[in-house]
PDB file of C-alpha atoms and ligand atoms in Angstrom:
ATOM      1  CA  UNK A   1       0.000   0.000   0.000  1.00 92.00           C
ATOM      2  CA  UNK A   2       1.625   3.335  -0.994  1.00 97.00           C
ATOM      3  CA  UNK A   3       2.141   5.857   1.782  1.00 98.00           C
ATOM      4  CA  UNK A   4       1.477   9.593   1.617  1.00 99.00           C
ATOM      5  CA  UNK A   5       2.537  12.001   4.353  1.00 99.00           C
ATOM      6  CA  UNK A   6       0.917  15.420   4.469  1.00 98.00           C
ATOM      7  CA  UNK A   7       1.617  18.436   6.610  1.00 99.00           C
ATOM      8  CA  UNK A   8      -1.330  20.465   7.869  1.00 98.00           C
ATOM      9  CA  UNK A   9      -3.812  17.621   7.409  1.00 98.00           C
ATOM     10  CA  UNK A  10      -6.267  18.524  10.149  1.00 98.00           C
ATOM     11  CA  UNK A  11      -8.267  21.159   8.276  1.00 98.00           C
ATOM     12  CA  UNK A  12      -8.960  22.840   4.953  1.00 98.00           C
ATOM     13  CA  UNK A  13      -7.015  21.754   1.877  1.00 98.00           C
ATOM     14  CA  UNK A  14      -4.907  19.262   3.826  1.00 99.00           C
ATOM     15  CA  UNK A  15      -7.961  17.471   5.236  1.00 98.00           C
ATOM     16  CA  UNK A  16      -9.491  17.229   1.746  1.00 99.00           C
ATOM     17  CA  UNK A  17      -6.230  15.691   0.493  1.00 99.00           C
ATOM     18  CA  UNK A  18      -6.223  13.214   3.398  1.00 99.00           C
ATOM     19  CA  UNK A  19      -9.715  12.113   2.341  1.00 99.00           C
ATOM     20  CA  UNK A  20      -8.760  11.974  -1.368  1.00 98.00           C
ATOM     21  CA  UNK A  21      -5.777   9.675  -0.870  1.00 99.00           C
ATOM     22  CA  UNK A  22      -7.550   7.566   1.784  1.00 98.00           C
ATOM     23  CA  UNK A  23     -10.381   6.989  -0.701  1.00 98.00           C
ATOM     24  CA  UNK A  24      -7.838   5.454  -3.089  1.00 98.00           C
ATOM     25  CA  UNK A  25      -6.807   2.960  -0.410  1.00 98.00           C
ATOM     26  CA  UNK A  26      -3.482   4.640   0.406  1.00 98.00           C
ATOM     27  CA  UNK A  27      -1.883   4.612   3.798  1.00 98.00           C
ATOM     28  CA  UNK A  28      -2.172   8.253   4.910  1.00 99.00           C
ATOM     29  CA  UNK A  29      -0.217   9.990   7.675  1.00 99.00           C
ATOM     30  CA  UNK A  30      -0.466  13.675   8.454  1.00 99.00           C
ATOM     31  CA  UNK A  31       0.680  16.230  10.963  1.00 99.00           C
ATOM     32  CA  UNK A  32      -0.989  19.303  12.400  1.00 98.00           C
ATOM     33  CA  UNK A  33       0.001  22.069  14.782  1.00 98.00           C
ATOM     34  CA  UNK A  34      -2.681  22.358  17.504  1.00 98.00           C
ATOM     35  CA  UNK A  35      -6.061  21.097  16.450  1.00 98.00           C
ATOM     36  CA  UNK A  36      -6.057  17.619  18.005  1.00 98.00           C
ATOM     37  CA  UNK A  37      -9.861  17.344  18.010  1.00 98.00           C
ATOM     38  CA  UNK A  38     -10.117  17.901  14.245  1.00 98.00           C
ATOM     39  CA  UNK A  39      -7.223  15.503  13.637  1.00 98.00           C
ATOM     40  CA  UNK A  40      -8.839  12.796  15.756  1.00 98.00           C
ATOM     41  CA  UNK A  41     -12.165  13.169  13.949  1.00 98.00           C
ATOM     42  CA  UNK A  42     -10.451  12.946  10.566  1.00 98.00           C
ATOM     43  CA  UNK A  43      -8.493   9.867  11.625  1.00 98.00           C
ATOM     44  CA  UNK A  44     -11.705   8.188  12.783  1.00 98.00           C
ATOM     45  CA  UNK A  45     -13.364   9.052   9.468  1.00 98.00           C
ATOM     46  CA  UNK A  46     -10.555   8.032   7.107  1.00 98.00           C
ATOM     47  CA  UNK A  47      -8.256   5.660   8.975  1.00 98.00           C
ATOM     48  CA  UNK A  48      -5.371   8.119   8.506  1.00 98.00           C
ATOM     49  CA  UNK A  49      -2.799   8.552  11.279  1.00 98.00           C
ATOM     50  CA  UNK A  50      -2.542  12.094  12.648  1.00 98.00           C
ATOM     51  CA  UNK A  51       0.391  13.465  14.662  1.00 98.00           C
ATOM     52  CA  UNK A  52       0.947  16.767  16.405  1.00 98.00           C
ATOM     53  CA  UNK A  53       4.169  18.215  14.964  1.00 98.00           C
ATOM     54  CA  UNK A  54       5.121  21.809  14.228  1.00 98.00           C
ATOM     55  CA  UNK A  55       6.770  21.809  10.785  1.00 98.00           C
ATOM     56  CA  UNK A  56       8.932  24.764  11.764  1.00 98.00           C
ATOM     57  CA  UNK A  57      10.838  22.451  14.124  1.00 98.00           C
ATOM     58  CA  UNK A  58      13.285  20.420  11.985  1.00 98.00           C
ATOM     59  CA  UNK A  59      14.175  18.004  14.812  1.00 98.00           C
ATOM     60  CA  UNK A  60      10.520  17.213  15.551  1.00 98.00           C
ATOM     61  CA  UNK A  61       9.827  16.663  11.837  1.00 98.00           C
ATOM     62  CA  UNK A  62      12.801  14.329  11.524  1.00 98.00           C
ATOM     63  CA  UNK A  63      11.774  12.329  14.602  1.00 98.00           C
ATOM     64  CA  UNK A  64       8.204  11.962  13.373  1.00 98.00           C
ATOM     65  CA  UNK A  65       9.052  10.960   9.803  1.00 98.00           C
ATOM     66  CA  UNK A  66      11.702   8.471  10.930  1.00 98.00           C
ATOM     67  CA  UNK A  67       9.048   6.739  13.030  1.00 98.00           C
ATOM     68  CA  UNK A  68       6.825   6.170   9.964  1.00 98.00           C
ATOM     69  CA  UNK A  69       7.069   3.703   7.079  1.00 98.00           C
ATOM     70  CA  UNK A  70       8.890   5.070   3.991  1.00 98.00           C
ATOM     71  CA  UNK A  71       6.996   7.928   2.370  1.00 98.00           C
ATOM     72  CA  UNK A  72       6.276   7.616  -1.370  1.00 98.00           C
ATOM     73  CA  UNK A  73       4.414  10.938  -1.687  1.00 99.00           C
ATOM     74  CA  UNK A  74       5.142  13.963   0.495  1.00 99.00           C
ATOM     75  CA  UNK A  75       2.628  16.817   0.447  1.00 99.00           C
ATOM     76  CA  UNK A  76       3.863  20.060   1.995  1.00 99.00           C
ATOM     77  CA  UNK A  77       0.571  21.771   2.674  1.00 98.00           C
ATOM     78  CA  UNK A  78       0.935  23.361   6.150  1.00 98.00           C
ATOM     79  CA  UNK A  79       0.957  27.107   5.826  1.00 98.00           C
ATOM     80  CA  UNK A  80       0.020  30.285   7.628  1.00 98.00           C
ATOM     81  CA  UNK A  81      -0.857  33.714   6.308  1.00 97.00           C
ATOM     82  CA  UNK A  82      -0.558  37.220   7.637  1.00 96.00           C
ATOM     83  CA  UNK A  83      -2.522  40.232   6.493  1.00 96.00           C
ATOM     84  CA  UNK A  84      -0.994  43.631   7.186  1.00 96.00           C
ATOM     85  CA  UNK A  85       1.050  46.458   5.774  1.00 98.00           C
ATOM     86  CA  UNK A  86       4.768  45.853   5.280  1.00 98.00           C
ATOM     87  CA  UNK A  87       5.372  48.746   7.690  1.00 98.00           C
ATOM     88  CA  UNK A  88       3.458  46.930  10.420  1.00 97.00           C
ATOM     89  CA  UNK A  89       4.599  43.319  10.223  1.00 97.00           C
ATOM     90  CA  UNK A  90       7.083  42.617  13.006  1.00 98.00           C
ATOM     91  CA  UNK A  91      10.368  40.751  12.490  1.00 98.00           C
ATOM     92  CA  UNK A  92       8.956  37.887  14.599  1.00 98.00           C
ATOM     93  CA  UNK A  93       5.843  37.628  12.408  1.00 98.00           C
ATOM     94  CA  UNK A  94       7.995  37.763   9.271  1.00 98.00           C
ATOM     95  CA  UNK A  95      10.273  35.012  10.575  1.00 98.00           C
ATOM     96  CA  UNK A  96       7.367  32.809  11.672  1.00 98.00           C
ATOM     97  CA  UNK A  97       5.860  32.895   8.168  1.00 98.00           C
ATOM     98  CA  UNK A  98       9.158  31.785   6.643  1.00 98.00           C
ATOM     99  CA  UNK A  99       9.750  29.185   9.383  1.00 98.00           C
ATOM    100  CA  UNK A 100       6.418  27.468   8.682  1.00 99.00           C
ATOM    101  CA  UNK A 101       5.874  28.051   4.959  1.00 99.00           C
ATOM    102  CA  UNK A 102       9.459  27.609   3.712  1.00 99.00           C
ATOM    103  CA  UNK A 103      11.689  26.035   6.372  1.00 98.00           C
ATOM    104  CA  UNK A 104       8.909  23.501   6.999  1.00 98.00           C
ATOM    105  CA  UNK A 105       9.455  22.200   3.465  1.00 99.00           C
ATOM    106  CA  UNK A 106      13.230  22.107   3.915  1.00 98.00           C
ATOM    107  CA  UNK A 107      12.692  19.941   7.013  1.00 98.00           C
ATOM    108  CA  UNK A 108      10.203  17.471   5.575  1.00 98.00           C
ATOM    109  CA  UNK A 109      12.136  17.042   2.337  1.00 98.00           C
ATOM    110  CA  UNK A 110      15.349  16.268   4.209  1.00 98.00           C
ATOM    111  CA  UNK A 111      13.477  13.797   6.420  1.00 98.00           C
ATOM    112  CA  UNK A 112      11.870  11.817   3.552  1.00 98.00           C
ATOM    113  CA  UNK A 113      14.864  11.901   1.219  1.00 98.00           C
ATOM    114  CA  UNK A 114      16.923   8.954   2.515  1.00 98.00           C
ATOM    115  CA  UNK A 115      14.063   6.497   1.846  1.00 98.00           C
ATOM    116  CA  UNK A 116      13.207   8.082  -1.520  1.00 98.00           C
ATOM    117  CA  UNK A 117      16.848   7.967  -2.610  1.00 98.00           C
ATOM    118  CA  UNK A 118      17.084   4.350  -1.589  1.00 98.00           C
ATOM    119  CA  UNK A 119      13.901   3.542  -3.531  1.00 98.00           C
ATOM    120  CA  UNK A 120      15.063   5.580  -6.544  1.00 98.00           C
ATOM    121  CA  UNK A 121      11.617   7.163  -6.732  1.00 98.00           C
ATOM    122  CA  UNK A 122       9.349   9.577  -4.934  1.00 98.00           C
ATOM    123  CA  UNK A 123       6.974  12.476  -5.369  1.00 99.00           C
ATOM    124  CA  UNK A 124       7.040  15.779  -3.523  1.00 99.00           C
ATOM    125  CA  UNK A 125       4.092  18.168  -3.845  1.00 99.00           C
ATOM    126  CA  UNK A 126       4.191  21.668  -2.392  1.00 99.00           C
ATOM    127  CA  UNK A 127       1.163  23.862  -1.827  1.00 99.00           C
ATOM    128  CA  UNK A 128       2.092  27.320  -3.033  1.00 98.00           C
ATOM    129  CA  UNK A 129      -0.321  30.203  -3.706  1.00 98.00           C
ATOM    130  CA  UNK A 130      -1.346  32.405  -6.594  1.00 98.00           C
ATOM    131  CA  UNK A 131       0.083  35.296  -4.560  1.00 98.00           C
ATOM    132  CA  UNK A 132       3.530  33.740  -4.869  1.00 98.00           C
ATOM    133  CA  UNK A 133       3.372  34.429  -8.591  1.00 98.00           C
ATOM    134  CA  UNK A 134       1.448  37.710  -8.795  1.00 97.00           C
ATOM    135  CA  UNK A 135       1.917  39.234  -5.306  1.00 97.00           C
ATOM    136  CA  UNK A 136      -0.832  40.352  -2.927  1.00 96.00           C
ATOM    137  CA  UNK A 137      -1.073  43.823  -1.479  1.00 97.00           C
ATOM    138  CA  UNK A 138      -0.996  43.675   2.349  1.00 96.00           C
ATOM    139  CA  UNK A 139       0.323  40.111   2.161  1.00 97.00           C
ATOM    140  CA  UNK A 140       3.898  40.868   1.140  1.00 98.00           C
ATOM    141  CA  UNK A 141       5.510  38.422   3.548  1.00 98.00           C
ATOM    142  CA  UNK A 142       3.071  35.634   2.678  1.00 98.00           C
ATOM    143  CA  UNK A 143       3.572  36.305  -1.047  1.00 98.00           C
ATOM    144  CA  UNK A 144       7.354  36.203  -0.536  1.00 98.00           C
ATOM    145  CA  UNK A 145       7.149  32.818   1.204  1.00 98.00           C
ATOM    146  CA  UNK A 146       5.121  31.374  -1.646  1.00 98.00           C
ATOM    147  CA  UNK A 147       7.513  32.825  -4.236  1.00 98.00           C
ATOM    148  CA  UNK A 148      10.216  30.978  -2.321  1.00 99.00           C
ATOM    149  CA  UNK A 149       8.130  27.781  -2.439  1.00 99.00           C
ATOM    150  CA  UNK A 150       7.945  28.081  -6.232  1.00 98.00           C
ATOM    151  CA  UNK A 151      11.708  28.559  -6.580  1.00 98.00           C
ATOM    152  CA  UNK A 152      12.355  25.690  -4.172  1.00 98.00           C
ATOM    153  CA  UNK A 153      10.020  23.456  -6.192  1.00 99.00           C
ATOM    154  CA  UNK A 154      11.863  24.163  -9.446  1.00 98.00           C
ATOM    155  CA  UNK A 155      15.335  23.848  -7.918  1.00 99.00           C
ATOM    156  CA  UNK A 156      14.501  20.556  -6.199  1.00 99.00           C
ATOM    157  CA  UNK A 157      12.953  19.176  -9.395  1.00 99.00           C
ATOM    158  CA  UNK A 158      16.325  19.713 -11.088  1.00 99.00           C
ATOM    159  CA  UNK A 159      18.364  18.426  -8.154  1.00 98.00           C
ATOM    160  CA  UNK A 160      16.272  15.328  -7.431  1.00 99.00           C
ATOM    161  CA  UNK A 161      15.041  14.383 -10.916  1.00 99.00           C
ATOM    162  CA  UNK A 162      18.163  12.319 -11.674  1.00 98.00           C
ATOM    163  CA  UNK A 163      17.334  10.286  -8.531  1.00 98.00           C
ATOM    164  CA  UNK A 164      13.835   9.514  -9.830  1.00 98.00           C
ATOM    165  CA  UNK A 165      12.099  11.987  -7.517  1.00 99.00           C
ATOM    166  CA  UNK A 166       9.531  14.370  -8.984  1.00 99.00           C
ATOM    167  CA  UNK A 167       8.823  17.748  -7.389  1.00 99.00           C
ATOM    168  CA  UNK A 168       5.803  19.867  -8.296  1.00 99.00           C
ATOM    169  CA  UNK A 169       3.531  22.441  -6.705  1.00 99.00           C
ATOM    170  CA  UNK A 170      -0.094  23.428  -6.853  1.00 99.00           C
ATOM    171  CA  UNK A 171      -0.877  27.102  -6.705  1.00 98.00           C
ATOM    172  CA  UNK A 172      -4.400  27.670  -5.431  1.00 98.00           C
ATOM    173  CA  UNK A 173      -6.341  30.890  -5.897  1.00 98.00           C
ATOM    174  CA  UNK A 174      -9.115  31.756  -3.477  1.00 97.00           C
ATOM    175  CA  UNK A 175     -10.182  28.569  -1.637  1.00 98.00           C
ATOM    176  CA  UNK A 176     -12.996  28.312   0.898  1.00 97.00           C
ATOM    177  CA  UNK A 177     -11.116  27.488   4.121  1.00 97.00           C
ATOM    178  CA  UNK A 178     -10.626  29.013   7.570  1.00 96.00           C
ATOM    179  CA  UNK A 179      -7.546  30.819   6.215  1.00 96.00           C
ATOM    180  CA  UNK A 180      -9.963  33.200   4.500  1.00 94.00           C
ATOM    181  CA  UNK A 181     -12.345  33.579   7.456  1.00 93.00           C
ATOM    182  CA  UNK A 182     -11.313  37.244   7.782  1.00 91.00           C
ATOM    183  CA  UNK A 183     -12.873  38.112   4.392  1.00 94.00           C
ATOM    184  CA  UNK A 184     -16.414  39.492   4.262  1.00 95.00           C
ATOM    185  CA  UNK A 185     -19.125  37.773   2.225  1.00 96.00           C
ATOM    186  CA  UNK A 186     -18.976  40.758  -0.166  1.00 97.00           C
ATOM    187  CA  UNK A 187     -15.198  40.341  -0.680  1.00 95.00           C
ATOM    188  CA  UNK A 188     -15.649  36.633  -1.380  1.00 96.00           C
ATOM    189  CA  UNK A 189     -18.456  37.338  -3.848  1.00 97.00           C
ATOM    190  CA  UNK A 190     -16.329  39.967  -5.604  1.00 97.00           C
ATOM    191  CA  UNK A 191     -13.530  37.403  -6.049  1.00 96.00           C
ATOM    192  CA  UNK A 192     -16.012  34.807  -7.341  1.00 97.00           C
ATOM    193  CA  UNK A 193     -17.344  37.376  -9.824  1.00 98.00           C
ATOM    194  CA  UNK A 194     -13.809  38.059 -11.051  1.00 97.00           C
ATOM    195  CA  UNK A 195     -13.152  34.336 -11.564  1.00 98.00           C
ATOM    196  CA  UNK A 196     -13.858  32.991 -15.071  1.00 98.00           C
ATOM    197  CA  UNK A 197     -15.348  29.785 -13.620  1.00 98.00           C
ATOM    198  CA  UNK A 198     -17.693  31.946 -11.532  1.00 98.00           C
ATOM    199  CA  UNK A 199     -16.976  30.669  -8.042  1.00 98.00           C
ATOM    200  CA  UNK A 200     -14.252  30.403  -5.445  1.00 98.00           C
ATOM    201  CA  UNK A 201     -12.482  27.063  -5.044  1.00 98.00           C
ATOM    202  CA  UNK A 202     -13.117  24.244  -2.610  1.00 98.00           C
ATOM    203  CA  UNK A 203     -10.480  22.250  -0.711  1.00 98.00           C
ATOM    204  CA  UNK A 204     -11.587  19.269  -2.832  1.00 98.00           C
ATOM    205  CA  UNK A 205     -10.632  21.167  -6.018  1.00 98.00           C
ATOM    206  CA  UNK A 206      -7.060  21.425  -4.744  1.00 99.00           C
ATOM    207  CA  UNK A 207      -6.996  17.841  -3.443  1.00 99.00           C
ATOM    208  CA  UNK A 208      -7.962  16.639  -6.930  1.00 98.00           C
ATOM    209  CA  UNK A 209      -5.023  18.509  -8.482  1.00 99.00           C
ATOM    210  CA  UNK A 210      -2.664  17.036  -5.875  1.00 99.00           C
ATOM    211  CA  UNK A 211      -3.946  13.559  -6.650  1.00 98.00           C
ATOM    212  CA  UNK A 212      -3.520  14.164 -10.398  1.00 98.00           C
ATOM    213  CA  UNK A 213       0.071  15.368  -9.977  1.00 99.00           C
ATOM    214  CA  UNK A 214       0.883  12.386  -7.789  1.00 98.00           C
ATOM    215  CA  UNK A 215      -0.204  10.154 -10.703  1.00 98.00           C
ATOM    216  CA  UNK A 216       1.654  12.011 -13.499  1.00 98.00           C
ATOM    217  CA  UNK A 217       4.972  10.194 -13.970  1.00 98.00           C
ATOM    218  CA  UNK A 218       6.599  12.583 -16.473  1.00 98.00           C
ATOM    219  CA  UNK A 219       5.650  15.890 -14.837  1.00 99.00           C
ATOM    220  CA  UNK A 220       8.220  17.648 -12.673  1.00 99.00           C
ATOM    221  CA  UNK A 221       9.207  21.208 -11.798  1.00 99.00           C
ATOM    222  CA  UNK A 222       5.714  22.555 -12.509  1.00 98.00           C
ATOM    223  CA  UNK A 223       3.550  25.016 -10.604  1.00 98.00           C
ATOM    224  CA  UNK A 224      -0.039  24.069 -11.411  1.00 98.00           C
ATOM    225  CA  UNK A 225      -2.557  26.902 -11.004  1.00 98.00           C
ATOM    226  CA  UNK A 226      -5.789  25.786  -9.311  1.00 98.00           C
ATOM    227  CA  UNK A 227      -7.703  29.034  -9.364  1.00 98.00           C
ATOM    228  CA  UNK A 228     -10.700  28.808 -11.696  1.00 98.00           C
ATOM    229  CA  UNK A 229      -8.915  31.185 -14.078  1.00 98.00           C
ATOM    230  CA  UNK A 230      -8.653  34.033 -11.535  1.00 97.00           C
ATOM    231  CA  UNK A 231      -5.050  34.466 -12.645  1.00 97.00           C
ATOM    232  CA  UNK A 232      -3.939  33.113 -16.000  1.00 96.00           C
ATOM    233  CA  UNK A 233      -0.260  33.726 -16.680  1.00 90.00           C
TER     234      UNK A 233
HETATM  235  P1  LIG B 301      -6.083  26.260   7.030  1.00 94.64           P
HETATM  236  O1  LIG B 301      -5.738  27.455   7.836  1.00 94.64           O
HETATM  237  O2  LIG B 301      -7.500  25.897   6.776  1.00 94.64           O
HETATM  238  O3  LIG B 301      -5.315  24.950   7.609  1.00 94.64           O
HETATM  239  C1  LIG B 301      -3.958  25.042   7.862  1.00 94.64           C
HETATM  240  C2  LIG B 301      -3.440  23.674   8.229  1.00 94.64           C
HETATM  241  O4  LIG B 301      -2.022  23.772   8.436  1.00 94.64           O
HETATM  242  C3  LIG B 301      -4.030  23.133   9.511  1.00 94.64           C
HETATM  243  O5  LIG B 301      -4.094  21.724   9.415  1.00 94.64           O
HETATM  244  C4  LIG B 301      -2.997  23.563  10.557  1.00 94.64           C
HETATM  245  O6  LIG B 301      -2.986  22.749  11.730  1.00 94.64           O
HETATM  246  C5  LIG B 301      -1.720  23.326   9.771  1.00 94.64           C
HETATM  247  N1  LIG B 301      -0.582  24.072  10.272  1.00 94.64           N
HETATM  248  C6  LIG B 301      -0.430  25.413  10.409  1.00 94.64           C
HETATM  249  N2  LIG B 301       0.763  25.692  10.923  1.00 94.64           N
HETATM  250  C7  LIG B 301       1.389  24.518  11.127  1.00 94.64           C
HETATM  251  C8  LIG B 301       2.642  24.171  11.677  1.00 94.64           C
HETATM  252  N3  LIG B 301       3.508  25.087  12.120  1.00 94.64           N
HETATM  253  N4  LIG B 301       2.964  22.850  11.757  1.00 94.64           N
HETATM  254  C9  LIG B 301       2.093  21.890  11.327  1.00 94.64           C
HETATM  255  N5  LIG B 301       0.889  22.180  10.801  1.00 94.64           N
HETATM  256  C10 LIG B 301       0.545  23.473  10.716  1.00 94.64           C
HETATM  257  O7  LIG B 301      -5.304  26.495   5.641  1.00 94.64           O
HETATM  258  P2  LIG B 301      -5.696  26.138   4.132  1.00 94.64           P
HETATM  259  O8  LIG B 301      -6.196  24.776   4.030  1.00 94.64           O
HETATM  260  O9  LIG B 301      -6.463  27.276   3.581  1.00 94.64           O
HETATM  261  O10 LIG B 301      -4.228  26.248   3.482  1.00 94.64           O
HETATM  262  C11 LIG B 301      -3.418  25.113   3.243  1.00 94.64           C
HETATM  263  C12 LIG B 301      -2.283  25.561   2.327  1.00 94.64           C
HETATM  264  O11 LIG B 301      -2.834  26.138   1.137  1.00 94.64           O
HETATM  265  C13 LIG B 301      -1.391  26.641   2.941  1.00 94.64           C
HETATM  266  O12 LIG B 301      -0.051  26.392   2.581  1.00 94.64           O
HETATM  267  C14 LIG B 301      -1.892  27.914   2.283  1.00 94.64           C
HETATM  268  O13 LIG B 301      -0.888  28.888   2.233  1.00 94.64           O
HETATM  269  C15 LIG B 301      -2.262  27.409   0.910  1.00 94.64           C
HETATM  270  N6  LIG B 301      -3.207  28.241   0.193  1.00 94.64           N
HETATM  271  C16 LIG B 301      -4.472  28.465   0.678  1.00 94.64           C
HETATM  272  C17 LIG B 301      -5.343  29.256  -0.062  1.00 94.64           C
HETATM  273  C18 LIG B 301      -6.717  29.568   0.404  1.00 94.64           C
HETATM  274  O14 LIG B 301      -7.389  30.417  -0.251  1.00 94.64           O
HETATM  275  N7  LIG B 301      -7.230  28.951   1.452  1.00 94.64           N
HETATM  276  C19 LIG B 301      -4.942  29.876  -1.334  1.00 94.64           C
HETATM  277  C20 LIG B 301      -3.602  29.561  -1.726  1.00 94.64           C
HETATM  278  C21 LIG B 301      -2.779  28.767  -1.000  1.00 94.64           C
HETATM  279  P3  LIG B 301      -3.998  23.061  12.994  1.00 94.64           P
HETATM  280  O15 LIG B 301      -5.365  22.606  12.545  1.00 94.64           O
HETATM  281  O16 LIG B 301      -3.453  22.272  14.098  1.00 94.64           O
HETATM  282  O17 LIG B 301      -3.945  24.540  13.210  1.00 94.64           O
END
């Protein structure tokens, strides 16, 4: 049974991906930061194994992943956002965004690599954001982390391709999760109206793209937009 490990599996996009892979009969493991109740409920529903582990802590990530069976597909989904002017974000807030959104990937990749190298195959999927490509006003730090995720994805695809490991990213647009709870109904409607497909995305829309990329043996180094056409570059 193939094994997928996801970060940030307790809610939102990560939880939809847990369900998507579990439905295919995969062994699914995931980590989360705080929300043990949601993780427990998802484990009961899907049979997936959930673990509390902050991805910004490289030692904790290494310990967790070494305790699991070899990971065939790694999905780096855990992420946090911050809305505010560049003049107001504190150095600690800036560093926290990079520690979770970027260093988290560094840590998980290093932890899964020995088994993937030994197998001569593997698939790494990063969850970026549309704002990493086009930039979001008042989300400069978040946009910068996702730009870094894109560059990391492309660099790792080149570095790890010769070892049989594919590295891709999905780049969601506006997705209906708690990350966007701060937006008013009017703001959400305005974004849906701007979107060629006429709606905002669901976590399941992104999970489907992750599943598709996990099954695409000759695709690597790509950033797949999952945004209903909100941004077409
Ligand atoms: P949610 O806020 O709904 O869920 C975030 C998940 O990440 C939770 O499972 C949370 O765990 C986990 N998490 C947060 N910090 C850590 C950490 N330090 N260590 C481990 N797990 C952590 O987010 P979304 O589902 O909306 O977002 C998922 C990804 O998609 C993120 O990378 C985000 O940047 C990206 N994205 C989202 C978009 C959107 O519109 N929603 C658009 C573009 C990209 P816990 O439940 O314990 O808090």
